[in-house]
PDB file of C-alpha atoms in Angstrom:
ATOM      1  CA  UNK A   1      62.662 134.782 -73.632  1.00 58.00           C
ATOM      2  CA  UNK A   2      65.694 133.924 -71.467  1.00 61.00           C
ATOM      3  CA  UNK A   3      65.356 132.938 -67.843  1.00 64.00           C
ATOM      4  CA  UNK A   4      67.727 134.184 -65.148  1.00 63.00           C
ATOM      5  CA  UNK A   5      67.593 131.333 -62.675  1.00 68.00           C
ATOM      6  CA  UNK A   6      70.483 130.825 -60.282  1.00 68.00           C
ATOM      7  CA  UNK A   7      72.842 133.258 -61.953  1.00 66.00           C
ATOM      8  CA  UNK A   8      74.756 135.514 -59.623  1.00 69.00           C
ATOM      9  CA  UNK A   9      77.828 137.508 -60.331  1.00 68.00           C
ATOM     10  CA  UNK A  10      80.899 136.653 -58.306  1.00 69.00           C
ATOM     11  CA  UNK A  11      82.964 139.284 -56.601  1.00 74.00           C
ATOM     12  CA  UNK A  12      86.303 140.252 -58.052  1.00 81.00           C
ATOM     13  CA  UNK A  13      88.022 139.352 -54.764  1.00 89.00           C
ATOM     14  CA  UNK A  14      87.307 135.602 -54.899  1.00 89.00           C
ATOM     15  CA  UNK A  15      89.898 134.723 -57.584  1.00 91.00           C
ATOM     16  CA  UNK A  16      92.513 136.847 -55.852  1.00 93.00           C
ATOM     17  CA  UNK A  17      91.801 135.156 -52.518  1.00 94.00           C
ATOM     18  CA  UNK A  18      91.959 131.711 -54.124  1.00 95.00           C
ATOM     19  CA  UNK A  19      95.291 132.567 -55.768  1.00 96.00           C
ATOM     20  CA  UNK A  20      96.670 133.754 -52.416  1.00 96.00           C
ATOM     21  CA  UNK A  21      95.611 130.534 -50.678  1.00 97.00           C
ATOM     22  CA  UNK A  22      97.150 128.371 -53.408  1.00 97.00           C
ATOM     23  CA  UNK A  23     100.365 130.389 -53.321  1.00 98.00           C
ATOM     24  CA  UNK A  24     100.584 129.982 -49.546  1.00 97.00           C
ATOM     25  CA  UNK A  25     100.024 126.216 -49.744  1.00 97.00           C
ATOM     26  CA  UNK A  26     102.654 125.843 -52.470  1.00 97.00           C
ATOM     27  CA  UNK A  27     105.167 127.886 -50.492  1.00 97.00           C
ATOM     28  CA  UNK A  28     104.504 125.856 -47.333  1.00 97.00           C
ATOM     29  CA  UNK A  29     104.873 122.509 -49.105  1.00 97.00           C
ATOM     30  CA  UNK A  30     108.011 123.614 -50.949  1.00 97.00           C
ATOM     31  CA  UNK A  31     109.636 124.910 -47.773  1.00 97.00           C
ATOM     32  CA  UNK A  32     108.987 121.689 -45.864  1.00 97.00           C
ATOM     33  CA  UNK A  33     110.040 119.614 -48.872  1.00 97.00           C
ATOM     34  CA  UNK A  34     113.304 121.538 -49.179  1.00 97.00           C
ATOM     35  CA  UNK A  35     113.974 120.944 -45.492  1.00 97.00           C
ATOM     36  CA  UNK A  36     113.335 117.217 -45.959  1.00 96.00           C
ATOM     37  CA  UNK A  37     115.728 117.130 -48.924  1.00 97.00           C
ATOM     38  CA  UNK A  38     118.393 118.959 -46.919  1.00 97.00           C
ATOM     39  CA  UNK A  39     117.903 116.537 -43.992  1.00 95.00           C
ATOM     40  CA  UNK A  40     118.594 113.672 -46.400  1.00 94.00           C
ATOM     41  CA  UNK A  41     121.671 115.507 -47.748  1.00 96.00           C
ATOM     42  CA  UNK A  42     120.224 115.845 -51.251  1.00 96.00           C
ATOM     43  CA  UNK A  43     120.240 118.890 -53.497  1.00 96.00           C
ATOM     44  CA  UNK A  44     117.213 117.864 -55.584  1.00 97.00           C
ATOM     45  CA  UNK A  45     113.651 117.459 -54.434  1.00 96.00           C
ATOM     46  CA  UNK A  46     112.144 114.059 -55.250  1.00 97.00           C
ATOM     47  CA  UNK A  47     108.643 112.719 -54.512  1.00 97.00           C
ATOM     48  CA  UNK A  48     109.980 110.967 -51.410  1.00 97.00           C
ATOM     49  CA  UNK A  49     110.844 114.350 -49.885  1.00 97.00           C
ATOM     50  CA  UNK A  50     107.357 115.669 -50.678  1.00 97.00           C
ATOM     51  CA  UNK A  51     105.834 112.623 -48.974  1.00 97.00           C
ATOM     52  CA  UNK A  52     108.013 113.027 -45.884  1.00 97.00           C
ATOM     53  CA  UNK A  53     107.244 116.734 -45.669  1.00 97.00           C
ATOM     54  CA  UNK A  54     103.485 116.303 -45.939  1.00 97.00           C
ATOM     55  CA  UNK A  55     103.169 113.308 -43.616  1.00 96.00           C
ATOM     56  CA  UNK A  56     105.369 114.847 -40.905  1.00 96.00           C
ATOM     57  CA  UNK A  57     103.277 118.048 -40.822  1.00 96.00           C
ATOM     58  CA  UNK A  58     100.057 117.621 -38.849  1.00 96.00           C
ATOM     59  CA  UNK A  59      97.915 120.118 -40.771  1.00 96.00           C
ATOM     60  CA  UNK A  60      99.132 119.167 -44.247  1.00 97.00           C
ATOM     61  CA  UNK A  61      98.731 115.503 -43.387  1.00 96.00           C
ATOM     62  CA  UNK A  62      95.119 116.138 -42.424  1.00 97.00           C
ATOM     63  CA  UNK A  63      94.488 118.191 -45.589  1.00 96.00           C
ATOM     64  CA  UNK A  64      96.155 115.659 -47.907  1.00 96.00           C
ATOM     65  CA  UNK A  65      95.326 112.517 -45.920  1.00 94.00           C
ATOM     66  CA  UNK A  66      93.618 110.705 -48.784  1.00 95.00           C
ATOM     67  CA  UNK A  67      96.212 111.721 -51.393  1.00 95.00           C
ATOM     68  CA  UNK A  68      98.632 109.140 -52.776  1.00 96.00           C
ATOM     69  CA  UNK A  69     101.990 110.483 -53.917  1.00 95.00           C
ATOM     70  CA  UNK A  70     103.592 108.353 -56.630  1.00 96.00           C
ATOM     71  CA  UNK A  71     107.068 107.090 -55.637  1.00 95.00           C
ATOM     72  CA  UNK A  72     106.603 108.684 -52.222  1.00 94.00           C
ATOM     73  CA  UNK A  73     107.037 105.565 -50.145  1.00 94.00           C
ATOM     74  CA  UNK A  74     105.889 105.365 -46.539  1.00 94.00           C
ATOM     75  CA  UNK A  75     107.015 106.988 -43.315  1.00 92.00           C
ATOM     76  CA  UNK A  76     109.625 104.986 -41.441  1.00 91.00           C
ATOM     77  CA  UNK A  77     107.850 103.500 -38.450  1.00 92.00           C
ATOM     78  CA  UNK A  78     108.555 100.545 -36.164  1.00 91.00           C
ATOM     79  CA  UNK A  79     105.843  99.583 -33.696  1.00 92.00           C
ATOM     80  CA  UNK A  80     106.989 100.005 -30.105  1.00 88.00           C
ATOM     81  CA  UNK A  81     106.082  96.395 -29.261  1.00 88.00           C
ATOM     82  CA  UNK A  82     108.664  95.162 -31.766  1.00 90.00           C
ATOM     83  CA  UNK A  83     111.516  97.209 -30.321  1.00 86.00           C
ATOM     84  CA  UNK A  84     113.773  95.543 -27.723  1.00 83.00           C
ATOM     85  CA  UNK A  85     113.273  96.677 -24.172  1.00 76.00           C
ATOM     86  CA  UNK A  86     115.868  99.211 -23.091  1.00 68.00           C
ATOM     87  CA  UNK A  87     116.070  97.927 -19.529  1.00 65.00           C
ATOM     88  CA  UNK A  88     115.969  94.200 -20.338  1.00 57.00           C
ATOM     89  CA  UNK A  89     119.613  93.764 -19.304  1.00 63.00           C
ATOM     90  CA  UNK A  90     119.073  95.644 -16.043  1.00 68.00           C
ATOM     91  CA  UNK A  91     115.963  93.571 -15.265  1.00 67.00           C
ATOM     92  CA  UNK A  92     117.921  90.361 -15.893  1.00 69.00           C
ATOM     93  CA  UNK A  93     120.755  91.503 -13.615  1.00 74.00           C
ATOM     94  CA  UNK A  94     118.293  92.500 -10.872  1.00 74.00           C
ATOM     95  CA  UNK A  95     116.532  89.153 -11.140  1.00 73.00           C
ATOM     96  CA  UNK A  96     119.823  87.261 -11.010  1.00 76.00           C
ATOM     97  CA  UNK A  97     120.976  89.157  -7.924  1.00 77.00           C
ATOM     98  CA  UNK A  98     117.656  88.574  -6.149  1.00 77.00           C
ATOM     99  CA  UNK A  99     117.850  84.849  -6.968  1.00 77.00           C
ATOM    100  CA  UNK A 100     121.406  84.761  -5.588  1.00 76.00           C
ATOM    101  CA  UNK A 101     120.272  86.499  -2.361  1.00 76.00           C
ATOM    102  CA  UNK A 102     117.419  84.050  -2.001  1.00 76.00           C
ATOM    103  CA  UNK A 103     119.805  81.114  -2.457  1.00 78.00           C
ATOM    104  CA  UNK A 104     122.121  82.522   0.224  1.00 78.00           C
ATOM    105  CA  UNK A 105     119.225  82.863   2.690  1.00 76.00           C
ATOM    106  CA  UNK A 106     118.175  79.280   2.022  1.00 77.00           C
ATOM    107  CA  UNK A 107     121.738  78.066   2.582  1.00 74.00           C
ATOM    108  CA  UNK A 108     121.945  79.924   5.890  1.00 74.00           C
ATOM    109  CA  UNK A 109     118.616  78.534   7.061  1.00 70.00           C
ATOM    110  CA  UNK A 110     119.242  74.897   6.205  1.00 72.00           C
ATOM    111  CA  UNK A 111     122.996  74.455   6.252  1.00 70.00           C
ATOM    112  CA  UNK A 112     124.008  76.323   9.401  1.00 64.00           C
ATOM    113  CA  UNK A 113     123.049  74.766  12.717  1.00 63.00           C
ATOM    114  CA  UNK A 114     120.805  76.761  15.055  1.00 61.00           C
ATOM    115  CA  UNK A 115     122.576  78.799  17.763  1.00 64.00           C
ATOM    116  CA  UNK A 116     120.994  76.781  20.621  1.00 64.00           C
ATOM    117  CA  UNK A 117     122.137  73.491  19.113  1.00 59.00           C
ATOM    118  CA  UNK A 118     124.571  71.628  21.340  1.00 59.00           C
ATOM    119  CA  UNK A 119     126.938  69.089  19.919  1.00 52.00           C
TER     120      UNK A 119
END
């Protein structure tokens, strides 16, 4: 006597739907990977291009966030704190000019005699 516990037949549409989803994901990844290869002026797709394509796309990065791609490398990234300030030269020039103005005011106050001074 055979038991029929937990056996349900699956619809015929599920495999077709799954195939369509996989085809879409493959097409999306290949398109972005080809763009990354073209940006790097290469005619062949290498794992580095796949890594760049996936990590630069927000949705694919979320989907494949825990995936490690062999020989993919990492995204180029420099923390903003480590970059030189763009206006550092302008700030230095502004500070130097304000120091010069302050020195001129001090010279006028202490080196020139008052106007009511009689000699």
